[in-house]
Amino acid sequence: MVSTVHLLRLKGGLGRSALFECGFGHLLSQTFWLGCLCSIGLLASCQTQLQYPYNTSELFTDSGKRSGKSLIHYLKQANADVQACAPKYGKGLNDVSPRIVEEVLEAARSRKISVKLAHDCVQVMFTAVAPEAVSATVKAVVSVYRKMFVTKQIAFVDTQTAPVMAEALQSLLLLTPLSVEYSSIVRAEVDKRLNFRRYSRSRRKHIQPLYDGLELDFARWHGEPVTASVIDSLSDDSTLKLFHIRLQDPRLKQAVLVKRIRRRLELSLFSGIRDDSEGVLQRLKQWGQNRIDRNRHALKRLWFQPPENLRTLVVRQKPKDNQSKLLVSYGDKAHLVPALPLRGWLWFEFDDIDQPVTVCAPAEELEVTPCVEADALRIEGNSISLDTKGVVRFKDMFTSTEALELLEASHDMGILVHLDEQSATQHMPLRFEVPQSLIYEGRDYGASGPILSIALWLYREHVVAQVQEAKGTALVVVDPQASSEFMVASQGRRGRAGVDGVDGVDGSDGSDASCSSAGRDGTDGTDGGRGGNGGRGGNGGDINVWLICEPDECESLNTWAQTSVYSLPGRGGNGGNGGDGGDGGDGGDSAIHCEGLGGGHGLDGRDGRDGRDGQDGYNGAPGLPGNVYIEYRSPEHFPLPTFRAIPSSAADDTAHLHN
């Protein structure tokens, strides 16, 4: 229990107004005060806990208040999309700050997320951050590198993570191909914070790779000028990539690019590549991809080659909030829908090319295999998009009406891709999760449930319910084969609990004996008061149901309504507890050794009797169920699914009544 003393100690920090807003008279209510302290932001543990699955729309909503925490919470999930780290990418992070960069890298160090995921996320941030903020973002990465590997202010939880983390941070600083200005910012920050002369030889080994890479900005490598012969001597592709990104001299940069492409041509197993090596070389120099010339090679067909473990898409509804999430099913659990690269999934067959080809890899990979550029594709489908790298992404949050539109293709969600005059479709299995029951209660203790108006109709083998009450409308889609636990109900509010009885008053203690008289008796404690009776529960509200159906559909729809729509009585309130009886007073003590009066002593007084505990109050009576009126209506009177208004009362010619 929160004591008065503790509350007074808090008063100086909270201010008089905050305490009085919470209600100073409730000093003995621990629950009340915890709620009060939460409401004025004193207890950090009261913050709303982020839930899983947690999608990019929720991240966008939350990231303005707690960007780092929200982003890491998102990235910890399976199928997290690093594009959410880019503020300019639709829904996702609101903004990038140096602190967020540090928090993401710290999450990788402590193994909350993978190092690769942290690297890719921060690299996306670099590409999306405003030009004026690049310097601060680079400073954050260099600062983390210094603390982890030079001054060792940050320790690693295991020895395996450290070298992977060092390589990732070096990659962020050396292999992020943004601009000449970016390179100069990196050099300035490394010189300022990792100055070679400040540190001992043992610590310089962690700085040397950065200085080696930055030296390439001035066409030098290990202290020597970079020449054509130096480039010819290189064989490791990671080193060639470093040269390609950091060299500023266009002639040297081009020489490195040609060497990288020729090495890939030598290793390619695709027939016909070596016969057209010069043409492939020119296409990769221009686009970074070996794009098929569709003016020379006619498209014969395209098709999807789906993975064996194609997952089912799941719609999770929150009808009262007018929200639905799109998730993907993994056994009995649902996760974020992954971004789906079309490369390796969508295939093409062309004249005069003897093997199927797929969508091009990103240009920076310099893939020499013939391919179709993502920009040439056009995609159709409910709430899906295709980016410039050929990655399909699904919208992850819908209104209830938009979720209903997902049923257009019945039990799947189609992805339709066009190239030239041909197309291919991939059907994704789709199901609606059984939502939580829609229970509408009365507002106050003992209040009747609200009056509801419900329109029911069948759509693509699902029951659609539009529920109207005074506060608004909810739209919900239910699979009738899997909805045994779902109901729509108007329920009376539970009755108010009875007041606890007053505790009895303790008896007074008797006075002690003297040499001339016995001890006085203690007085009896008084009886505890009777607990108050609980209040009556509220009645269930009346419900008007319209079955909008053709004659052959009405029977099944009526059966569903009979087993899923209820008017429920509210429970009676609990009776109050009887008050505790007062304790009897203690009798007075005897007097001993009364000198000069014959050595006698007075007797003990009798203890008073304890009072009886008060009787508990009776529980309140439950309310009564309301009426559920069911009426048939022709779809002609309710053009579906575009209707909005529902009549506010039942018609006189009611077709059925239950409850």
XYZ file of C-alpha atoms in Angstrom:
659
model
C 0.000 0.000 0.000
C 1.256 3.508 -0.812
C 1.723 5.380 2.462
C 0.935 9.008 3.168
C 4.605 9.692 3.948
C 5.744 8.368 0.558
C 3.161 10.456 -1.244
C 4.242 13.599 0.539
C 7.835 12.954 -0.467
C 6.735 12.812 -4.080
C 4.815 16.049 -3.813
C 7.801 18.325 -4.315
C 8.811 16.589 -7.521
C 5.361 16.293 -9.032
C 3.996 19.691 -8.165
C 0.816 20.567 -6.312
C -1.403 20.546 -9.380
C -0.352 17.039 -10.457
C -1.174 15.601 -7.053
C -4.517 17.325 -6.810
C -5.426 16.245 -10.362
C -4.963 12.662 -9.202
C -7.166 13.213 -6.159
C -5.449 13.676 -2.829
C -8.249 11.999 -0.923
C -7.461 8.500 -2.263
C -4.358 7.998 -0.124
C -5.144 4.389 0.736
C -5.778 3.111 -2.785
C -2.602 1.553 -4.226
C -4.255 0.756 -7.551
C -5.483 4.324 -7.846
C -2.074 5.829 -7.172
C -0.257 3.522 -9.612
C -2.722 4.611 -12.281
C -2.235 8.236 -11.240
C 1.569 8.094 -11.448
C 1.334 6.395 -14.851
C -1.018 9.076 -16.141
C 1.400 11.896 -15.307
C 4.406 9.999 -16.677
C 6.319 9.333 -13.427
C 6.687 5.556 -13.858
C 8.558 4.540 -17.040
C 7.281 0.972 -16.682
C 3.771 2.238 -17.371
C 4.586 2.916 -21.050
C 2.525 0.915 -23.487
C 4.378 -2.283 -24.365
C 4.992 -2.812 -28.070
C 3.397 -5.974 -29.366
C 4.299 -8.546 -32.029
C 3.763 -8.747 -34.954
C 4.718 -5.071 -35.293
C 4.506 -3.685 -38.807
C 5.870 -0.622 -40.608
C 2.629 1.336 -40.224
C 2.836 0.944 -36.437
C 6.535 1.837 -36.550
C 5.714 5.025 -38.434
C 3.089 5.942 -35.815
C 5.349 5.230 -32.822
C 8.748 6.354 -34.067
C 8.094 10.037 -33.478
C 7.967 9.341 -29.733
C 10.575 6.573 -29.331
C 12.310 6.041 -32.643
C 15.224 3.857 -31.549
C 13.183 1.567 -29.337
C 10.447 1.190 -31.950
C 12.886 0.485 -34.787
C 14.819 -2.163 -32.869
C 11.563 -3.766 -31.772
C 10.589 -3.951 -35.443
C 13.977 -5.296 -36.602
C 13.960 -8.124 -34.032
C 11.136 -9.837 -35.921
C 11.393 -12.443 -38.624
C 10.885 -10.928 -42.116
C 11.722 -7.379 -40.998
C 12.362 -5.188 -44.051
C 15.434 -2.921 -43.797
C 13.750 -0.424 -46.103
C 11.738 0.591 -43.035
C 14.957 2.263 -41.824
C 14.614 4.872 -44.585
C 12.417 7.857 -43.650
C 11.662 8.496 -47.314
C 10.335 4.973 -47.829
C 6.545 5.146 -47.410
C 5.654 3.849 -43.982
C 8.541 3.206 -41.655
C 10.903 5.307 -39.594
C 9.891 8.953 -39.193
C 13.378 10.403 -39.125
C 17.063 9.494 -38.694
C 19.276 10.874 -35.941
C 22.799 9.968 -34.755
C 21.280 8.509 -31.613
C 19.158 6.069 -33.632
C 22.246 4.975 -35.588
C 24.091 4.309 -32.325
C 21.125 2.388 -30.885
C 20.905 0.124 -33.941
C 24.631 -0.663 -33.815
C 24.424 -1.261 -30.056
C 21.555 -3.704 -30.654
C 23.856 -5.670 -32.981
C 26.696 -5.655 -30.448
C 24.399 -7.042 -27.758
C 23.009 -9.600 -30.265
C 19.447 -8.326 -30.167
C 19.615 -8.171 -33.962
C 22.116 -9.602 -36.449
C 25.173 -7.590 -37.430
C 24.219 -7.870 -41.121
C 20.750 -6.504 -40.429
C 22.197 -3.577 -38.470
C 24.696 -2.878 -41.277
C 22.017 -2.922 -43.970
C 19.704 -0.738 -41.881
C 22.337 1.940 -41.238
C 23.384 1.860 -44.900
C 19.770 2.514 -45.879
C 19.756 5.418 -43.414
C 22.849 6.877 -45.099
C 21.155 6.831 -48.480
C 17.987 8.471 -47.137
C 19.280 11.028 -44.661
C 19.170 14.719 -45.575
C 22.510 16.070 -46.915
C 22.947 18.394 -43.959
C 22.641 15.437 -41.551
C 25.209 13.158 -43.235
C 28.116 14.489 -41.160
C 26.371 13.801 -37.835
C 25.394 10.310 -38.985
C 28.965 9.446 -40.043
C 30.218 10.859 -36.745
C 27.940 8.426 -34.891
C 29.372 5.414 -36.771
C 32.998 6.526 -36.230
C 32.273 7.143 -32.550
C 30.867 3.639 -32.113
C 33.863 2.164 -33.954
C 36.254 4.024 -31.657
C 34.500 2.898 -28.478
C 34.285 -0.728 -29.604
C 37.716 -1.324 -31.115
C 40.136 1.418 -30.087
C 39.389 2.638 -26.567
C 37.467 -0.576 -25.740
C 34.844 1.361 -23.774
C 32.204 -1.045 -25.088
C 32.678 -4.762 -24.487
C 31.322 -7.599 -26.614
C 29.196 -10.395 -25.202
C 31.237 -12.974 -27.150
C 34.394 -13.208 -29.231
C 32.583 -14.150 -32.444
C 30.657 -10.889 -32.751
C 33.645 -8.505 -32.566
C 35.350 -9.277 -35.928
C 32.018 -9.373 -37.761
C 31.063 -6.032 -36.227
C 34.424 -4.482 -37.183
C 33.993 -5.587 -40.787
C 30.432 -4.209 -40.879
C 31.471 -0.785 -39.553
C 34.406 -0.602 -41.967
C 32.006 -1.459 -44.791
C 29.633 1.336 -43.768
C 32.437 3.893 -43.827
C 34.324 2.653 -46.889
C 31.807 0.874 -49.137
C 28.757 3.143 -49.055
C 28.789 4.597 -52.599
C 27.121 7.951 -52.061
C 29.217 10.848 -53.311
C 32.596 12.579 -53.251
C 31.248 14.775 -50.453
C 30.421 11.675 -48.397
C 33.975 10.380 -48.834
C 35.450 13.669 -47.617
C 33.158 13.643 -44.562
C 34.314 10.114 -43.675
C 37.975 11.150 -44.016
C 37.457 14.181 -41.801
C 35.714 12.228 -39.047
C 38.270 9.392 -39.074
C 41.175 11.867 -38.926
C 39.519 13.735 -36.060
C 38.442 10.801 -33.883
C 40.840 8.013 -34.865
C 44.061 9.944 -35.386
C 46.750 7.335 -35.896
C 49.358 9.112 -33.773
C 47.212 9.056 -30.621
C 47.211 5.300 -30.127
C 49.649 2.507 -29.371
C 50.692 -0.042 -31.998
C 48.335 -2.678 -30.570
C 45.366 -0.370 -31.066
C 46.460 0.885 -34.475
C 45.708 -2.507 -36.042
C 41.988 -1.714 -35.713
C 42.442 1.665 -37.402
C 44.741 0.557 -40.227
C 41.984 -0.940 -42.472
C 40.136 2.387 -42.429
C 43.271 4.368 -43.344
C 44.105 1.891 -46.114
C 40.654 2.356 -47.634
C 40.632 6.141 -47.248
C 44.055 6.321 -48.900
C 42.407 5.178 -52.138
C 40.621 8.548 -52.347
C 44.037 9.910 -53.338
C 44.881 6.946 -55.639
C 47.326 5.399 -53.152
C 47.409 1.877 -51.703
C 49.698 0.904 -48.827
C 51.716 4.042 -49.422
C 52.242 3.462 -53.160
C 50.478 5.075 -56.146
C 47.648 3.066 -57.720
C 48.545 2.201 -61.313
C 47.179 -0.135 -63.984
C 49.742 -2.761 -62.948
C 48.589 -2.565 -59.305
C 44.995 -3.117 -60.448
C 46.071 -6.066 -62.645
C 47.730 -7.686 -59.638
C 44.522 -7.723 -57.592
C 42.560 -10.971 -57.464
C 40.260 -10.655 -54.455
C 36.828 -9.305 -55.453
C 36.251 -7.573 -52.113
C 39.446 -5.549 -52.615
C 38.458 -4.768 -56.209
C 35.077 -3.560 -54.964
C 36.807 -1.277 -52.460
C 38.962 0.143 -55.254
C 35.935 0.610 -57.510
C 33.978 2.581 -54.888
C 36.751 4.745 -53.412
C 38.963 5.633 -56.373
C 38.130 9.112 -57.642
C 40.148 8.977 -60.874
C 37.633 8.032 -63.656
C 40.302 6.200 -65.667
C 41.386 4.008 -62.761
C 37.792 3.487 -61.663
C 36.854 2.231 -65.139
C 39.856 -0.126 -65.212
C 38.741 -1.708 -61.932
C 35.172 -2.079 -63.220
C 36.339 -3.841 -66.392
C 38.516 -6.208 -64.374
C 35.618 -7.116 -62.079
C 33.315 -7.808 -65.053
C 35.906 -9.902 -66.923
C 36.486 -12.075 -63.841
C 32.747 -12.764 -63.697
C 32.628 -13.584 -67.400
C 35.377 -16.163 -66.910
C 33.406 -17.851 -64.121
C 29.968 -17.803 -65.805
C 28.338 -21.133 -66.694
C 25.610 -19.566 -68.828
C 25.923 -20.693 -72.455
C 26.532 -17.939 -74.976
C 28.100 -15.523 -72.468
C 31.661 -15.946 -73.729
C 30.563 -15.652 -77.378
C 29.170 -12.175 -76.635
C 31.653 -11.139 -73.975
C 32.257 -7.671 -75.409
C 28.519 -6.983 -75.662
C 28.023 -8.164 -72.080
C 30.926 -5.989 -70.966
C 29.380 -2.896 -72.540
C 25.937 -3.589 -71.044
C 27.367 -4.042 -67.549
C 29.449 -0.881 -67.893
C 26.260 0.992 -68.843
C 23.651 -0.541 -66.502
C 25.456 -2.935 -64.136
C 23.194 -5.674 -65.612
C 23.198 -7.874 -68.708
C 19.749 -6.789 -69.861
C 18.151 -8.712 -72.706
C 17.454 -6.643 -75.813
C 13.767 -7.465 -76.328
C 13.870 -5.894 -79.791
C 16.219 -8.707 -80.843
C 14.820 -11.509 -78.664
C 11.046 -11.957 -78.607
C 9.425 -12.961 -75.335
C 7.792 -16.382 -75.616
C 6.332 -16.721 -72.122
C 6.775 -15.848 -68.456
C 5.763 -17.809 -65.380
C 6.154 -17.999 -61.630
C 8.161 -20.791 -60.061
C 6.892 -20.563 -56.477
C 8.900 -21.908 -53.556
C 7.815 -25.234 -52.113
C 6.944 -23.638 -48.770
C 4.642 -20.920 -50.127
C 2.965 -19.485 -47.042
C -0.640 -18.490 -46.443
C -1.428 -14.811 -46.025
C -3.492 -14.036 -42.931
C -5.757 -11.043 -42.240
C -5.925 -10.140 -38.534
C -8.831 -7.780 -37.826
C -9.508 -5.150 -35.167
C -13.027 -4.144 -36.254
C -13.700 -1.578 -33.525
C -10.490 0.263 -34.530
C -11.283 -0.047 -38.253
C -7.917 -1.780 -38.760
C -6.701 -5.030 -40.267
C -3.128 -6.352 -40.477
C -1.817 -8.507 -43.289
C 0.483 -11.223 -41.925
C 1.878 -14.556 -43.103
C 1.252 -17.900 -41.421
C 4.067 -20.080 -40.078
C 2.343 -23.075 -38.541
C 0.142 -21.819 -35.745
C 1.870 -18.425 -35.588
C 1.627 -15.320 -37.755
C 4.555 -13.073 -38.701
C 5.256 -10.065 -40.873
C 4.792 -10.609 -44.587
C 8.299 -10.694 -46.101
C 9.427 -8.570 -49.014
C 9.538 -10.995 -51.976
C 12.279 -10.576 -54.627
C 11.048 -11.614 -58.069
C 14.564 -12.756 -58.939
C 14.524 -16.560 -58.908
C 10.738 -16.537 -58.567
C 9.607 -15.077 -61.907
C 11.075 -16.647 -65.069
C 11.103 -15.735 -68.765
C 11.674 -17.631 -71.997
C 13.006 -15.779 -75.074
C 13.678 -16.681 -78.668
C 17.321 -17.543 -79.405
C 18.194 -17.847 -75.690
C 18.408 -21.507 -74.794
C 17.930 -21.157 -71.020
C 15.215 -19.444 -68.941
C 16.229 -16.158 -67.369
C 14.951 -14.278 -64.347
C 14.805 -10.699 -63.064
C 18.098 -8.793 -62.902
C 20.114 -8.626 -59.694
C 20.875 -5.158 -58.259
C 23.356 -3.297 -60.433
C 26.091 -3.246 -57.764
C 26.335 -7.054 -57.952
C 27.504 -6.932 -61.611
C 25.716 -10.196 -62.475
C 26.674 -11.241 -66.043
C 23.796 -13.691 -66.615
C 21.154 -12.403 -69.093
C 18.153 -10.987 -67.256
C 15.064 -8.766 -67.453
C 15.307 -5.380 -65.738
C 12.718 -4.750 -63.005
C 11.837 -1.377 -64.523
C 10.329 -3.154 -67.541
C 7.760 -5.004 -65.417
C 4.284 -3.809 -64.519
C 2.481 -5.301 -61.541
C -1.189 -5.533 -60.595
C -2.798 -6.778 -57.427
C -4.591 -5.706 -54.297
C -2.326 -3.547 -52.164
C 1.043 -4.654 -53.577
C 3.920 -2.693 -55.099
C 7.127 -3.410 -57.024
C 10.316 -1.424 -56.389
C 13.124 -0.656 -58.843
C 15.124 -3.692 -57.655
C 12.311 -6.128 -58.454
C 11.091 -6.658 -54.883
C 7.362 -7.123 -54.244
C 6.012 -5.579 -51.057
C 2.557 -5.965 -49.570
C 0.647 -3.232 -47.828
C 0.613 -4.303 -44.176
C -2.283 -2.278 -42.703
C -5.803 -1.846 -44.074
C -9.076 -0.285 -43.128
C -11.888 -2.782 -42.608
C -13.377 -1.894 -46.001
C -10.019 -2.447 -47.716
C -9.703 -5.812 -45.977
C -13.106 -6.777 -47.369
C -11.802 -6.000 -50.861
C -9.050 -8.600 -50.362
C -11.793 -11.224 -50.675
C -12.350 -10.268 -54.312
C -10.448 -13.352 -55.471
C -12.034 -15.616 -52.870
C -9.389 -17.706 -51.074
C -6.224 -16.230 -52.568
C -4.479 -12.976 -53.276
C -3.217 -12.616 -56.812
C 0.033 -11.033 -58.035
C -0.255 -10.252 -61.743
C 2.963 -9.277 -63.592
C 3.021 -7.928 -67.153
C 5.933 -7.774 -69.569
C 5.234 -6.453 -73.052
C 2.029 -8.197 -74.164
C 2.248 -11.207 -71.851
C 1.548 -11.788 -68.179
C 1.796 -14.312 -65.350
C -0.151 -14.653 -62.098
C 0.957 -15.975 -58.728
C -1.868 -16.877 -56.361
C -1.107 -16.477 -52.657
C -3.395 -18.439 -50.299
C -5.389 -16.077 -48.090
C -7.480 -16.573 -44.971
C -9.128 -14.358 -42.382
C -8.273 -15.130 -38.766
C -11.232 -15.595 -36.453
C -11.422 -12.152 -34.824
C -12.079 -11.467 -31.173
C -15.772 -11.382 -30.393
C -17.468 -8.011 -30.645
C -18.971 -7.453 -27.179
C -20.670 -4.091 -26.628
C -21.320 -3.281 -22.960
C -23.361 -0.645 -21.192
C -21.383 2.408 -20.120
C -21.998 2.493 -16.359
C -22.494 -0.093 -13.627
C -25.822 -1.825 -14.072
C -26.502 -0.076 -17.407
C -28.244 -1.899 -20.236
C -26.226 -2.958 -23.260
C -26.440 -0.655 -26.287
C -28.979 -1.162 -29.061
C -27.233 -2.716 -32.069
C -28.149 -2.824 -35.746
C -26.395 -5.578 -37.674
C -26.405 -6.273 -41.403
C -25.205 -9.750 -42.411
C -24.441 -10.989 -45.896
C -22.407 -13.709 -47.583
C -19.454 -12.697 -49.707
C -16.972 -15.112 -51.266
C -17.956 -17.895 -48.827
C -17.496 -15.612 -45.811
C -19.989 -13.922 -43.526
C -19.654 -10.143 -43.466
C -21.158 -8.297 -40.506
C -21.618 -4.535 -40.314
C -22.425 -3.556 -36.741
C -23.794 -0.128 -35.888
C -24.163 1.370 -32.435
C -24.254 4.904 -31.101
C -20.452 5.292 -31.097
C -19.866 4.144 -34.657
C -19.719 1.256 -37.106
C -17.567 -1.874 -37.212
C -17.112 -4.115 -40.244
C -15.880 -7.677 -39.758
C -15.275 -10.659 -42.058
C -15.716 -14.146 -40.622
C -15.078 -17.571 -42.101
C -18.213 -19.482 -41.058
C -16.284 -22.766 -41.018
C -13.887 -21.469 -38.362
C -16.005 -19.058 -36.332
C -17.504 -21.199 -33.573
C -15.917 -18.981 -30.905
C -16.902 -15.674 -32.500
C -19.986 -13.727 -31.459
C -21.526 -10.279 -31.680
C -23.309 -9.345 -28.472
C -24.908 -6.481 -26.597
C -24.246 -7.127 -22.922
C -25.539 -5.390 -19.845
C -22.869 -3.914 -17.601
C -22.114 -5.701 -14.397
C -23.883 -4.370 -11.313
C -22.024 -2.159 -8.882
C -20.300 -4.008 -6.043
C -21.809 -3.586 -2.589
C -20.061 -1.363 -0.081
C -18.027 -3.182 2.576
C -19.485 -3.081 6.081
C -17.992 -0.791 8.697
C -15.561 -2.475 11.085
C -16.664 -2.719 14.700
C -15.068 -0.510 17.353
C -12.540 -2.148 19.659
C -13.477 -2.327 23.354
C -11.661 -0.235 25.953
C -9.070 -1.851 28.191
C -9.997 -2.160 31.915
C -8.007 -0.239 34.542
C -5.468 -2.194 36.602
C -6.275 -3.453 40.125
C -5.145 -1.679 43.295
C -4.495 -3.125 46.734
C -8.029 -2.237 47.708
C -9.923 -3.256 44.540
C -9.865 -5.783 41.666
C -8.891 -4.892 38.078
C -11.717 -3.464 35.971
C -13.220 -5.575 33.162
C -12.450 -4.671 29.540
C -15.486 -3.537 27.519
C -16.898 -5.597 24.649
C -16.000 -4.816 21.012
C -18.944 -3.780 18.841
C -20.211 -5.903 15.968
C -19.057 -5.240 12.402
C -21.566 -3.665 10.047
C -23.336 -5.650 7.339
C -21.931 -5.426 3.812
C -24.076 -3.687 1.226
C -25.860 -5.722 -1.422
C -24.435 -5.802 -4.950
C -26.298 -3.891 -7.605
C -28.420 -5.529 -10.277
C -26.729 -6.322 -13.576
C -27.811 -4.417 -16.655
C -30.120 -5.913 -19.259
C -28.812 -6.972 -22.621
C -29.583 -4.463 -25.373
C -32.018 -5.191 -28.191
C -30.425 -6.175 -31.491
C -31.898 -5.743 -34.966
C -30.384 -8.127 -37.512
C -30.920 -7.866 -41.272
C -30.057 -10.927 -43.320
C -29.267 -9.607 -46.776
C -29.462 -12.663 -48.953
C -30.877 -14.407 -51.953
C -33.422 -17.155 -51.101
C -30.887 -19.974 -51.466
C -28.459 -18.241 -49.054
C -30.805 -17.222 -46.263
C -31.002 -20.508 -44.381
C -27.257 -20.791 -43.801
C -27.009 -17.111 -42.931
C -29.882 -17.420 -40.442
C -28.190 -20.431 -38.828
C -25.033 -18.389 -38.375
C -26.975 -15.480 -36.848
C -28.787 -17.807 -34.430
C -25.479 -19.135 -33.071
C -23.379 -15.975 -33.209
C -25.579 -12.982 -32.282
C -26.662 -12.628 -28.639
C -28.145 -10.194 -26.170
C -26.494 -11.059 -22.841
C -27.492 -10.034 -19.314
C -24.956 -8.325 -17.112
C -23.835 -10.105 -13.975
C -24.958 -8.799 -10.632
C -22.426 -6.942 -8.547
C -20.666 -8.778 -5.745
C -22.039 -8.176 -2.266
C -19.873 -6.118 0.044
C -17.819 -7.870 2.700
C -19.132 -7.674 6.234
C -17.147 -5.471 8.576
C -14.755 -7.093 11.050
C -15.993 -7.238 14.636
C -14.162 -5.045 17.113
C -11.694 -6.682 19.495
C -12.753 -6.877 23.157
C -10.790 -4.711 25.559
C -8.169 -6.341 27.816
C -9.099 -6.727 31.520
C -7.084 -4.774 34.060
C -4.030 -6.481 35.609
C -4.001 -7.606 39.254
C -2.050 -5.755 41.987
C 0.767 -7.688 43.682
C 2.656 -7.236 47.023
C 0.560 -4.618 48.725
C 2.895 -3.913 51.644
C 1.308 -3.176 55.052
C -2.069 -4.647 54.042
C -1.463 -8.286 54.852
C 0.363 -9.089 51.613
C -2.886 -9.525 49.566
C -3.484 -8.419 45.981
C -6.394 -7.352 43.725
C -7.824 -9.713 41.075
C -7.461 -9.444 37.224
C -10.353 -7.851 35.367
C -12.165 -9.930 32.682
C -11.344 -9.368 28.977
C -14.189 -7.885 26.973
C -15.888 -10.050 24.307
C -14.946 -9.615 20.637
C -17.685 -8.200 18.429
C -19.183 -10.406 15.734
C -18.176 -9.969 12.094
C -20.838 -8.317 9.994
C -22.806 -10.352 7.474
C -21.692 -10.176 3.830
C -24.049 -8.411 1.481
C -25.982 -10.400 -1.112
C -24.757 -10.551 -4.698
C -26.872 -8.508 -7.042
C -29.321 -10.211 -9.376
C -28.268 -10.597 -13.024
C -29.973 -8.504 -15.659
C -32.296 -9.869 -18.322
C -31.359 -10.682 -21.916
C -32.714 -8.341 -24.537
C -34.418 -9.309 -27.777
C -32.725 -10.218 -31.041
C -34.928 -9.490 -34.051
C -33.974 -11.141 -37.341
C -35.415 -9.954 -40.622
C -34.742 -10.913 -44.235
C -33.955 -8.222 -46.774
C -33.344 -8.513 -50.479
C -29.946 -7.357 -51.773
C -31.876 -4.956 -54.004
C -32.569 -2.820 -50.923
C -28.935 -3.042 -49.765
C -26.536 -2.801 -52.721
C -23.446 -4.534 -51.373
C -20.735 -4.030 -50.356
C -21.120 -0.273 -50.788
C -24.012 0.412 -48.408
C -23.393 2.458 -45.292
C -26.686 3.213 -43.504
C -28.732 0.619 -41.631
C -32.277 1.257 -40.374
C -32.294 2.178 -36.699
C -35.226 0.002 -35.582
C -36.782 -3.342 -36.409
C -39.624 -3.475 -38.848
C -43.044 -4.650 -37.707
C -43.004 -7.734 -39.900
C -40.094 -9.317 -38.041
C -39.207 -12.703 -39.452
C -37.684 -14.272 -36.357
C -37.086 -13.567 -32.692
C -34.682 -15.287 -30.333
C -33.465 -14.674 -26.773
